[in-house]
Tab-separated table of C-alpha atoms in Angstrom:
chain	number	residue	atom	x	y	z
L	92	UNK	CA	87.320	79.478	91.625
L	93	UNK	CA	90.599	78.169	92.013
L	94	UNK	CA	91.314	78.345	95.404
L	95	UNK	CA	95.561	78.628	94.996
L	96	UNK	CA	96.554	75.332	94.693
L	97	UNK	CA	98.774	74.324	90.877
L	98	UNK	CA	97.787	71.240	89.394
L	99	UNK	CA	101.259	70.062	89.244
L	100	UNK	CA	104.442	71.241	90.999
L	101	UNK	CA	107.095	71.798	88.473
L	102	UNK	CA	110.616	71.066	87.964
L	103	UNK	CA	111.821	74.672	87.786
L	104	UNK	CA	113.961	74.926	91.458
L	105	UNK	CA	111.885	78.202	91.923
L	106	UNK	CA	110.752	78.496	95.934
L	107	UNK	CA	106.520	79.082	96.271
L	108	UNK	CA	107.621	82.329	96.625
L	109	UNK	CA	108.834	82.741	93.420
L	110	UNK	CA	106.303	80.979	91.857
L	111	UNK	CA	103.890	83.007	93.573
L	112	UNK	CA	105.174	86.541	92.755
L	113	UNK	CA	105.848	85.521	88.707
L	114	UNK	CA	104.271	88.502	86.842
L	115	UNK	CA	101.397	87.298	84.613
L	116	UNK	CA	100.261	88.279	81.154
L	117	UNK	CA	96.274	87.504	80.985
L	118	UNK	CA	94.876	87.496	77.591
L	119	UNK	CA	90.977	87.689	77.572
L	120	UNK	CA	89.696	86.390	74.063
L	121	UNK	CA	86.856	84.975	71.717
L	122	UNK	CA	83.200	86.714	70.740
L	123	UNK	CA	81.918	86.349	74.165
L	124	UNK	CA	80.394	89.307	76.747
L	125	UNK	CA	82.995	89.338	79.651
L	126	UNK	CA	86.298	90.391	78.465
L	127	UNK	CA	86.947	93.929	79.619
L	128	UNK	CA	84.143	93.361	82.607
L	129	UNK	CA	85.950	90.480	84.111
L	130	UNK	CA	89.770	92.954	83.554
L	131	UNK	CA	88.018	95.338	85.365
L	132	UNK	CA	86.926	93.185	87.753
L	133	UNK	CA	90.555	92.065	87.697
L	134	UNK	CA	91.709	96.306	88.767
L	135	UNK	CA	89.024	95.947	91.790
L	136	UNK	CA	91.248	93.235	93.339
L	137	UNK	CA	94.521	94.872	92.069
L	138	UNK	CA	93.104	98.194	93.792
L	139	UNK	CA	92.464	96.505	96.535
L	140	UNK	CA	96.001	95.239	96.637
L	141	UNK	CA	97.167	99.147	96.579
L	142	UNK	CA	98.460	98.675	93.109
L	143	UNK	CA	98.970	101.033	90.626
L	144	UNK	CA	96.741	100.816	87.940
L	145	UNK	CA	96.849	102.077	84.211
L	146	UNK	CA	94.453	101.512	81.791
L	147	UNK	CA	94.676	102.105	78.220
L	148	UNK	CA	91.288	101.392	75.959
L	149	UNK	CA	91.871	101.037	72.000
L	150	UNK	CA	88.559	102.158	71.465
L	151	UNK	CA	87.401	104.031	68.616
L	152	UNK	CA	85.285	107.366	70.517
L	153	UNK	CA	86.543	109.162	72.872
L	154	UNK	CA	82.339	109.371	73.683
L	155	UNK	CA	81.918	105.568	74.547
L	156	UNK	CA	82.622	105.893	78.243
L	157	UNK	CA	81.884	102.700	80.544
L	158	UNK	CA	80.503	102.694	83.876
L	159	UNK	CA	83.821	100.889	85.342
L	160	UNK	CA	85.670	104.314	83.885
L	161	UNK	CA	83.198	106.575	86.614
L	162	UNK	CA	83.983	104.136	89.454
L	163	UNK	CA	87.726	102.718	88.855
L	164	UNK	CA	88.555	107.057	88.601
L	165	UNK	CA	86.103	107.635	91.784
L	166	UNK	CA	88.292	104.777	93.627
L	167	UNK	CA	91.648	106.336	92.069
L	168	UNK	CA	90.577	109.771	93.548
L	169	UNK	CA	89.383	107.755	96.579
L	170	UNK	CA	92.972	106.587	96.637
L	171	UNK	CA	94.305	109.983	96.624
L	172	UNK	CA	92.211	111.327	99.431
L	173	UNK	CA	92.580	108.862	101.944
L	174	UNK	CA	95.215	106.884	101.011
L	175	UNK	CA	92.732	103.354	100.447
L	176	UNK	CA	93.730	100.906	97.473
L	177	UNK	CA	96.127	102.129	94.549
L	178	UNK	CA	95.868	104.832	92.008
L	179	UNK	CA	94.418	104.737	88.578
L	180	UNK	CA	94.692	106.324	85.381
L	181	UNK	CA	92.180	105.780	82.438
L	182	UNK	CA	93.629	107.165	78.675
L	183	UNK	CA	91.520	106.460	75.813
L	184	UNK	CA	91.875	106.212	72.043
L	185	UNK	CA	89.147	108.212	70.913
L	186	UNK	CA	90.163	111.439	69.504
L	187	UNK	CA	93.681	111.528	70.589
L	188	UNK	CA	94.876	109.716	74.309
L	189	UNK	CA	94.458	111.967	77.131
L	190	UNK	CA	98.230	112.668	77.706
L	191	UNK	CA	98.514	114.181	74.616
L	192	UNK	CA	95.223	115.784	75.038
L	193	UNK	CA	95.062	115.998	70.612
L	194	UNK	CA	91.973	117.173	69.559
L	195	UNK	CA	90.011	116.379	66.871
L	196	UNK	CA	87.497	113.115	66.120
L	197	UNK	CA	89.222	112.617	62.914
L	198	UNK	CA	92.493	111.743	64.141
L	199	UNK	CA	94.527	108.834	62.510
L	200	UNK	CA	93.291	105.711	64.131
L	201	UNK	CA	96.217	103.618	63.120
L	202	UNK	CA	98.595	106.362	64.435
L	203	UNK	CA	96.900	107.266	67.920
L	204	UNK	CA	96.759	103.685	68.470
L	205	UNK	CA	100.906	103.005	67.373
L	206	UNK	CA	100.972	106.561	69.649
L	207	UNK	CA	99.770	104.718	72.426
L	208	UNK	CA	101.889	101.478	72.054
L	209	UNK	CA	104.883	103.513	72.492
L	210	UNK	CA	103.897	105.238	75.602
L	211	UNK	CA	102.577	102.039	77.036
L	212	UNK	CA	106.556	100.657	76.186
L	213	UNK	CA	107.988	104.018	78.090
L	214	UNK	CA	105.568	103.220	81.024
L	215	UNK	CA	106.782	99.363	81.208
L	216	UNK	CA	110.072	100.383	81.073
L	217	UNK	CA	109.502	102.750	83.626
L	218	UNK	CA	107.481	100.085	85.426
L	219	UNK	CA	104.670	102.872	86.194
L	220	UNK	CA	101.521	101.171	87.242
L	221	UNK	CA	101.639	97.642	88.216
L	222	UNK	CA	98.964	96.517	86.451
L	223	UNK	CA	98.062	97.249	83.113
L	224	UNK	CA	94.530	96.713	81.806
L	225	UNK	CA	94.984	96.792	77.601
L	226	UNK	CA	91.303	97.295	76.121
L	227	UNK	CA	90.202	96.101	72.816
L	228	UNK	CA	93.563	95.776	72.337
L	229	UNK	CA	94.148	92.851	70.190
L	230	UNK	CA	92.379	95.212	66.934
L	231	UNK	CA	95.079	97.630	66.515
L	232	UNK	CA	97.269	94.957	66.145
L	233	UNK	CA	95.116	92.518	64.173
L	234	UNK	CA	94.720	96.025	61.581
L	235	UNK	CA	98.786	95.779	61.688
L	236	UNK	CA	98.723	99.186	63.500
L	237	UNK	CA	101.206	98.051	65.974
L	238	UNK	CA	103.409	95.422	65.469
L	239	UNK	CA	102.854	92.088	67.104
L	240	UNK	CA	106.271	91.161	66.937
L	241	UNK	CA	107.271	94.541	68.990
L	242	UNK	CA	104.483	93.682	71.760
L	243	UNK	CA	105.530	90.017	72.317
L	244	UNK	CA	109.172	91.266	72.621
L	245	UNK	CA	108.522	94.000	74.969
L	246	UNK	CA	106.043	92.252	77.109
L	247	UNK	CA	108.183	89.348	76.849
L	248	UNK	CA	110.729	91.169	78.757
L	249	UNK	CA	109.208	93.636	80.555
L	250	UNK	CA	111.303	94.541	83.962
L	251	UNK	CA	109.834	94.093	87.445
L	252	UNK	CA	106.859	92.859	88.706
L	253	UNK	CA	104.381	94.217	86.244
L	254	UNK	CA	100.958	92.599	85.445
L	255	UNK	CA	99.419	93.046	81.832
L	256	UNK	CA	95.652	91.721	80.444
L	257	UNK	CA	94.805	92.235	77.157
L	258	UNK	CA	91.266	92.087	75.927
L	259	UNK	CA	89.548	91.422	72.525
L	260	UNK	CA	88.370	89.104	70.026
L	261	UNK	CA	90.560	87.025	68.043
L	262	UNK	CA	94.262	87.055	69.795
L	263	UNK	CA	97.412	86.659	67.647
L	264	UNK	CA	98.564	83.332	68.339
L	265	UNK	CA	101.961	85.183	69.145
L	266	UNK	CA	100.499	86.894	71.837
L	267	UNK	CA	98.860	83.568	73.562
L	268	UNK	CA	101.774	81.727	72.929
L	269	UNK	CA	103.569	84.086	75.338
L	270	UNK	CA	100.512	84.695	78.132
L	271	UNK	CA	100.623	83.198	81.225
L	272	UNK	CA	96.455	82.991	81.233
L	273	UNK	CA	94.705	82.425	78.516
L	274	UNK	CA	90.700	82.950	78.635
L	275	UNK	CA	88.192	82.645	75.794
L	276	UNK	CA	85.139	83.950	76.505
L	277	UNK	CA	82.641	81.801	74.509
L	278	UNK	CA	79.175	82.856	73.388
L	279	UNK	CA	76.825	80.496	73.745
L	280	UNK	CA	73.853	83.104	74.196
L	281	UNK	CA	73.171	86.597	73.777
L	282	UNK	CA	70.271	89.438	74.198
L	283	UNK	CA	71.523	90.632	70.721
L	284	UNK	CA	71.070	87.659	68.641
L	285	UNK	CA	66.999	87.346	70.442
L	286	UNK	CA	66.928	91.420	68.634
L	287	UNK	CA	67.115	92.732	72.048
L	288	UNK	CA	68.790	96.400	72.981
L	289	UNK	CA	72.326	97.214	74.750
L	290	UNK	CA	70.615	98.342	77.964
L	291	UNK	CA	72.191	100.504	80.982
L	292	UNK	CA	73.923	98.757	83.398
L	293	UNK	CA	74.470	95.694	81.145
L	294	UNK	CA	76.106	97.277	78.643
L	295	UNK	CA	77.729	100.839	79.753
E	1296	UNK	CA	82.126	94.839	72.757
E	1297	UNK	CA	78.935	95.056	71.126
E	1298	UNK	CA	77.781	98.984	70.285
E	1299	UNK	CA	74.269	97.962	71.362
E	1300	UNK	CA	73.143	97.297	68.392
E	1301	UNK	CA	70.519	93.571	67.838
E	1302	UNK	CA	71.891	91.462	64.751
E	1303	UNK	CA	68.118	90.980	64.014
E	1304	UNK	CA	64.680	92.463	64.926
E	1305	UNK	CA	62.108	90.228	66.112
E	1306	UNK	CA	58.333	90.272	65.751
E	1307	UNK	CA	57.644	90.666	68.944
E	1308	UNK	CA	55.315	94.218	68.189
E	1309	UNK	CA	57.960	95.348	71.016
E	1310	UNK	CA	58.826	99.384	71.245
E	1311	UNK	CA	62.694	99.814	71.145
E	1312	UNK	CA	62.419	100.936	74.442
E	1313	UNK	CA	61.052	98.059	75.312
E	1314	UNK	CA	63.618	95.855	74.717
E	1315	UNK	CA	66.237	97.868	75.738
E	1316	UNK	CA	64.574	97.632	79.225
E	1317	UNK	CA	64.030	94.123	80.053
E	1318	UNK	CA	65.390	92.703	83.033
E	1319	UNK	CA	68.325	90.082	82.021
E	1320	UNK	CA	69.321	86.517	83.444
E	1321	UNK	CA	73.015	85.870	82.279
E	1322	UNK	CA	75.084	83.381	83.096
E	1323	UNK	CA	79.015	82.635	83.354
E	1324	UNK	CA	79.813	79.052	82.958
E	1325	UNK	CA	82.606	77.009	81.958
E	1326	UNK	CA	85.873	76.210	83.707
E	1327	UNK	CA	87.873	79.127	82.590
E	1328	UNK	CA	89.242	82.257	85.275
E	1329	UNK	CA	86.739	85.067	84.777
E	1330	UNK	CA	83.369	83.999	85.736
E	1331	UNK	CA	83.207	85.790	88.761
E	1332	UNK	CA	85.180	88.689	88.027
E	1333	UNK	CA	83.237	89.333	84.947
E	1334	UNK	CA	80.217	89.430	87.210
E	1335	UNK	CA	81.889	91.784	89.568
E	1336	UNK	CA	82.908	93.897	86.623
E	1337	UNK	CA	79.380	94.290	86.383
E	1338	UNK	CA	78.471	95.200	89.550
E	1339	UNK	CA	80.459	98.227	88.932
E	1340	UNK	CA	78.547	99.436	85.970
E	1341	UNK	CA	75.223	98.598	88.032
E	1342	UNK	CA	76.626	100.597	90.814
E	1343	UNK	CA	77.616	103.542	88.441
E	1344	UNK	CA	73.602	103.689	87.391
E	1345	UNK	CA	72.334	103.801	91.134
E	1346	UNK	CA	70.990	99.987	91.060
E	1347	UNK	CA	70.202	98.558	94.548
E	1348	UNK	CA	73.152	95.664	93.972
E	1349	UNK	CA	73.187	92.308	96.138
E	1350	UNK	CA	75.560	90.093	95.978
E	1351	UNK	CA	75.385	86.193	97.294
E	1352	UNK	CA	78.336	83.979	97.489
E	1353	UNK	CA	77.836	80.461	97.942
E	1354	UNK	CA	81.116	79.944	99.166
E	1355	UNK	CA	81.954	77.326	101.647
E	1356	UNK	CA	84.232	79.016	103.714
E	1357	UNK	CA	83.388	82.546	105.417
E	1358	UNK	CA	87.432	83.231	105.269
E	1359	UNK	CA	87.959	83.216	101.200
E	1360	UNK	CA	87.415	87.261	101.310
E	1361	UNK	CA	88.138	88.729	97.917
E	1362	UNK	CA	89.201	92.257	96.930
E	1363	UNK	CA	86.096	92.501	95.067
E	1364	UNK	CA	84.020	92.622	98.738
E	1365	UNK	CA	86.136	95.210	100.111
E	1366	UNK	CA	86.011	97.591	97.071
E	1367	UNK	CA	81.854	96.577	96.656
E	1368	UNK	CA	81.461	97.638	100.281
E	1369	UNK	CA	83.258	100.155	99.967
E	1370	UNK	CA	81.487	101.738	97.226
E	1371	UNK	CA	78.038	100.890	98.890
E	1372	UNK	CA	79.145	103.250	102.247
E	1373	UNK	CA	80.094	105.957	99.846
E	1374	UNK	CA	76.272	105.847	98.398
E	1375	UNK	CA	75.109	105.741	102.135
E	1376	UNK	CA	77.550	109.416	102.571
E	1377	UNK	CA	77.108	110.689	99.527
E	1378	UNK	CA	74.564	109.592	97.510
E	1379	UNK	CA	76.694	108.147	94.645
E	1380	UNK	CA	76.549	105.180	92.731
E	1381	UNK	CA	73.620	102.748	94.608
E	1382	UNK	CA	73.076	100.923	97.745
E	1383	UNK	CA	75.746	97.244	97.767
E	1384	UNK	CA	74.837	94.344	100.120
E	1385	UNK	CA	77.355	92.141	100.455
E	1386	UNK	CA	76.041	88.251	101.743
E	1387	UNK	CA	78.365	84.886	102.207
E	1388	UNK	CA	77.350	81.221	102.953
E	1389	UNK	CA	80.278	80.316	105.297
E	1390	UNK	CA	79.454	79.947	108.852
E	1391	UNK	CA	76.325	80.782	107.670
E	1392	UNK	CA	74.262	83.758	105.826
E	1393	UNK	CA	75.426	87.310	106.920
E	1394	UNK	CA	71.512	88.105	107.551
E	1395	UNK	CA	71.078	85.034	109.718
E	1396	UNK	CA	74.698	85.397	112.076
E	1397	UNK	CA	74.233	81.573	112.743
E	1398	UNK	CA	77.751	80.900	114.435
E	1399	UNK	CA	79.590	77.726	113.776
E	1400	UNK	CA	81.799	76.653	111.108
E	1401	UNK	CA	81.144	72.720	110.900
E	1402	UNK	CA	77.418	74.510	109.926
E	1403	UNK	CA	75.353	72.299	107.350
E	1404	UNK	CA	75.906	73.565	103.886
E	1405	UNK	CA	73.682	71.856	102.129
E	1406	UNK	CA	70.796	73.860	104.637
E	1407	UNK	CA	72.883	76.815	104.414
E	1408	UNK	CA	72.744	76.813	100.437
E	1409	UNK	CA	68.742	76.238	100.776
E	1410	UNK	CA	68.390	78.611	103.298
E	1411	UNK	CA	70.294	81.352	101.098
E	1412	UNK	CA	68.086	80.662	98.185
E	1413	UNK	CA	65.106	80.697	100.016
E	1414	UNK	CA	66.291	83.967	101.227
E	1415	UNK	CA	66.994	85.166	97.885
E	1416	UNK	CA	63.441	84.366	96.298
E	1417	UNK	CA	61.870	86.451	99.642
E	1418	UNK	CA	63.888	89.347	97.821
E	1419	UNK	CA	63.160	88.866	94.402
E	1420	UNK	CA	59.343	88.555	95.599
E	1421	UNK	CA	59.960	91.935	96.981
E	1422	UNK	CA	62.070	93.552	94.640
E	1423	UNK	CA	64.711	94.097	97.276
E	1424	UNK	CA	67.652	94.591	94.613
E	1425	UNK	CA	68.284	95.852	90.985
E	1426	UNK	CA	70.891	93.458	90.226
E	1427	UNK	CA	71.657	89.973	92.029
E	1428	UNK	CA	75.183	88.341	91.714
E	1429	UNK	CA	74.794	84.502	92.676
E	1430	UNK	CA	78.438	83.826	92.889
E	1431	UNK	CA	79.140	80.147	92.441
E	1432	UNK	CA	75.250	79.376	92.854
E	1433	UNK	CA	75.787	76.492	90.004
E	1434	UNK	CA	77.364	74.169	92.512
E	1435	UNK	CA	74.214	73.989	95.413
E	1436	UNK	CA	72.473	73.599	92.292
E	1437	UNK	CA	74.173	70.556	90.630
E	1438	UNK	CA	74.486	68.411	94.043
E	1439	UNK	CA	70.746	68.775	94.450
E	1440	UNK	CA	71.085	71.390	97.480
E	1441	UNK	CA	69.124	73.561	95.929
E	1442	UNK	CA	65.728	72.654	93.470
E	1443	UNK	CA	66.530	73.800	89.807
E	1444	UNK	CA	62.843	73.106	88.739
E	1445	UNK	CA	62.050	76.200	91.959
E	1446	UNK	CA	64.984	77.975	90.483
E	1447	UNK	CA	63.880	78.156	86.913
E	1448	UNK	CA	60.050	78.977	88.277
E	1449	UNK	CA	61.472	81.915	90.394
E	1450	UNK	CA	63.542	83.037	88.007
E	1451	UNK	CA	61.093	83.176	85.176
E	1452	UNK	CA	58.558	84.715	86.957
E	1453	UNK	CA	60.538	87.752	89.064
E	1454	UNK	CA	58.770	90.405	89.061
E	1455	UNK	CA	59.305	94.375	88.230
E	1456	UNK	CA	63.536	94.711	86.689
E	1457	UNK	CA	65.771	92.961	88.654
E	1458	UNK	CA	68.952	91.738	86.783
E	1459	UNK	CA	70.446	88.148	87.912
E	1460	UNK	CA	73.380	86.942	87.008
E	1461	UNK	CA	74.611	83.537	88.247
E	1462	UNK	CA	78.140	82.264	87.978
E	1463	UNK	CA	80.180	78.716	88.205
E	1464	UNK	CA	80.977	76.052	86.519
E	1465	UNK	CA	78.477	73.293	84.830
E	1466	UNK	CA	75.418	75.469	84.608
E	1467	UNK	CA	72.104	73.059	84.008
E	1468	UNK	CA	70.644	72.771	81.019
E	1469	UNK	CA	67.654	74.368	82.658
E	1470	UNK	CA	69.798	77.482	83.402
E	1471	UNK	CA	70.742	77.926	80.429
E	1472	UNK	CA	67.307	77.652	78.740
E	1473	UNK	CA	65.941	80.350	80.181
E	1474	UNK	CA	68.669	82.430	80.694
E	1475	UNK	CA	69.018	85.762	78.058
E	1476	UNK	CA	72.627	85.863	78.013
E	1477	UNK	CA	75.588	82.935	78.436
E	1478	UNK	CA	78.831	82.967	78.486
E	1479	UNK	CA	81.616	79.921	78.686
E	1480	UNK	CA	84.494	81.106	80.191
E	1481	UNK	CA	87.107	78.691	78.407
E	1482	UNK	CA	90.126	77.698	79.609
E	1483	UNK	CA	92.566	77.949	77.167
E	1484	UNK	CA	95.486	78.256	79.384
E	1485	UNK	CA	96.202	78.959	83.492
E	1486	UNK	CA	99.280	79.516	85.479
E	1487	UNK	CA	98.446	76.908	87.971
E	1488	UNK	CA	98.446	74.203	84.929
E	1489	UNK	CA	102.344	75.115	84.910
E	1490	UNK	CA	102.481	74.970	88.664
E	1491	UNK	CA	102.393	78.527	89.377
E	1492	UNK	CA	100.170	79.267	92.779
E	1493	UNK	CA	97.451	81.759	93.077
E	1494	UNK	CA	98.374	85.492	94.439
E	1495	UNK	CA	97.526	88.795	95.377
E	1496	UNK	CA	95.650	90.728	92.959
E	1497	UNK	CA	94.967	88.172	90.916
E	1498	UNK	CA	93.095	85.584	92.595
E	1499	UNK	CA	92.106	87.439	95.528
């Protein structure tokens, strides 16, 4: 673990401070297991923090719901009741995000998932949560659904101090060009490949 | 994220169920952020299903306290008040073990990592926990602190389903041999490489 200390000290007349507080972009990549685990991992320290977290998963059903879903809303109602760590909100995909509360399992994928882009932009804007966990995001925009050009621009100059990660396989180059932290979780093993099961626990 | 569903089906005259229930070894290696908060990320799906979680940080210093404690501990009281989520036990190296209380900071780590893992193989022998996290437990490993050949044994042979997953950097060979699941955290890029310093939230 790194323990805080930067390789090199640059050339950029920014105090430690500065440097310190710099909003990051994470971007966790490749055909690993460990993307969205380690970003939720990530909210547990941001919730810890007190920050206010959003997360938004690009997921396909609405009926694929995650173990870290249960707790990180548990800890946001935790939040709520006795004033400990941040809030959190959880939208998903699925049939229709939960603001808009659109029914229906055979909703547009390409448009709930361009739907969600935008209000993701109003929230940054707005600079609602202060950290932003993005969830199998890198598909819609790998399918074209939302424009890559549009999320490096925004994100690019997003106001405040907002943090963003974005998981999933196979990250436009345009979006790691921009991110602060790049990770690409590599498989060099998996349960799967030996014909084994997705078990509880491990895998939900 | 995989949908649970094996690439191939061995010959192993295995039910489905089976397979789906075998205990799991996985390990997060490489130099990339991500290792530990994947593994943390876990913990919360464990927790979620009521496993009896234990964590064990082979950390050198009792001070580096991340959010991920907190919220874990957290989450373990609410189990003891209300009977969600599962039972969390929380253990550091430091000034040594938290089930030992030996004082002193100038303590000898190389008997403090032994004395963990000896610790740690009473438990699995007893089937103490549902899901170990050995957090950094690569490092006792690689400067001979700790007996690999014992490690592999133990491992290989816990009994009932207990769920270990070991993170850090330069996993052995012998790890990786028998573990089920690997992952290489890769560093593609990190703040500190452009002299940014560690902060709130993110590394802690």
């Amino acid at each position: 673990m790194p323990q805080g200390q930067p390789s090199v000290v640059p050339d950029d007349s920014l105090t430690t401070r500065q440097r310190r507080n710099r909003p990051l972009l994470l971007v966790h990549t490749g055909d690993g297991k460990g993307k969205s685990t380690a970003a939720f991992g990530l909210a547990l320290r941001g919730w810890n923090q007190g920050f206010r977290i959003g997360v938004f998963q690009f997921v396909k059903s609405a009926k694929w719901r995650i173990g870290e879903q249960t707790v990180l809303e548990r800890l946001g109602d935790l939040h709520t009741e006795t004033g400990e760590g941040g809030p959190v909100e959880w939208h998903k995909m699925g049939s229709g995000w939960s603001w808009s509360r659109k029914a229906g399992s055979d909703a547009d994928h390409a448009q709930a998932a361009a739907e969600g882009w935008t209000e993701i932009k109003r929230r940054l804007a707005a600079e609602s949560h202060q950290l932003y966990i993005l969830d199998e995001f890198t598909y819609p925009i790998n399918w074209g659904w939302v424009d890559i050009d549009d999320v490096v621009e925004t994100l690019t100059n997003r106001p405040g101090h907002q943090h963003v990660v974005i998981t999933g396989r196979r990250a436009d180059p345009k979006l790691t060009e921009i991110a602060d932290l790049v990770t690409e979780m590599q498989k060099i093993k998996h349960p799967m490949d030996a014909g084994q099961k997705g078990q509880r626990g491990i895998e939900w």
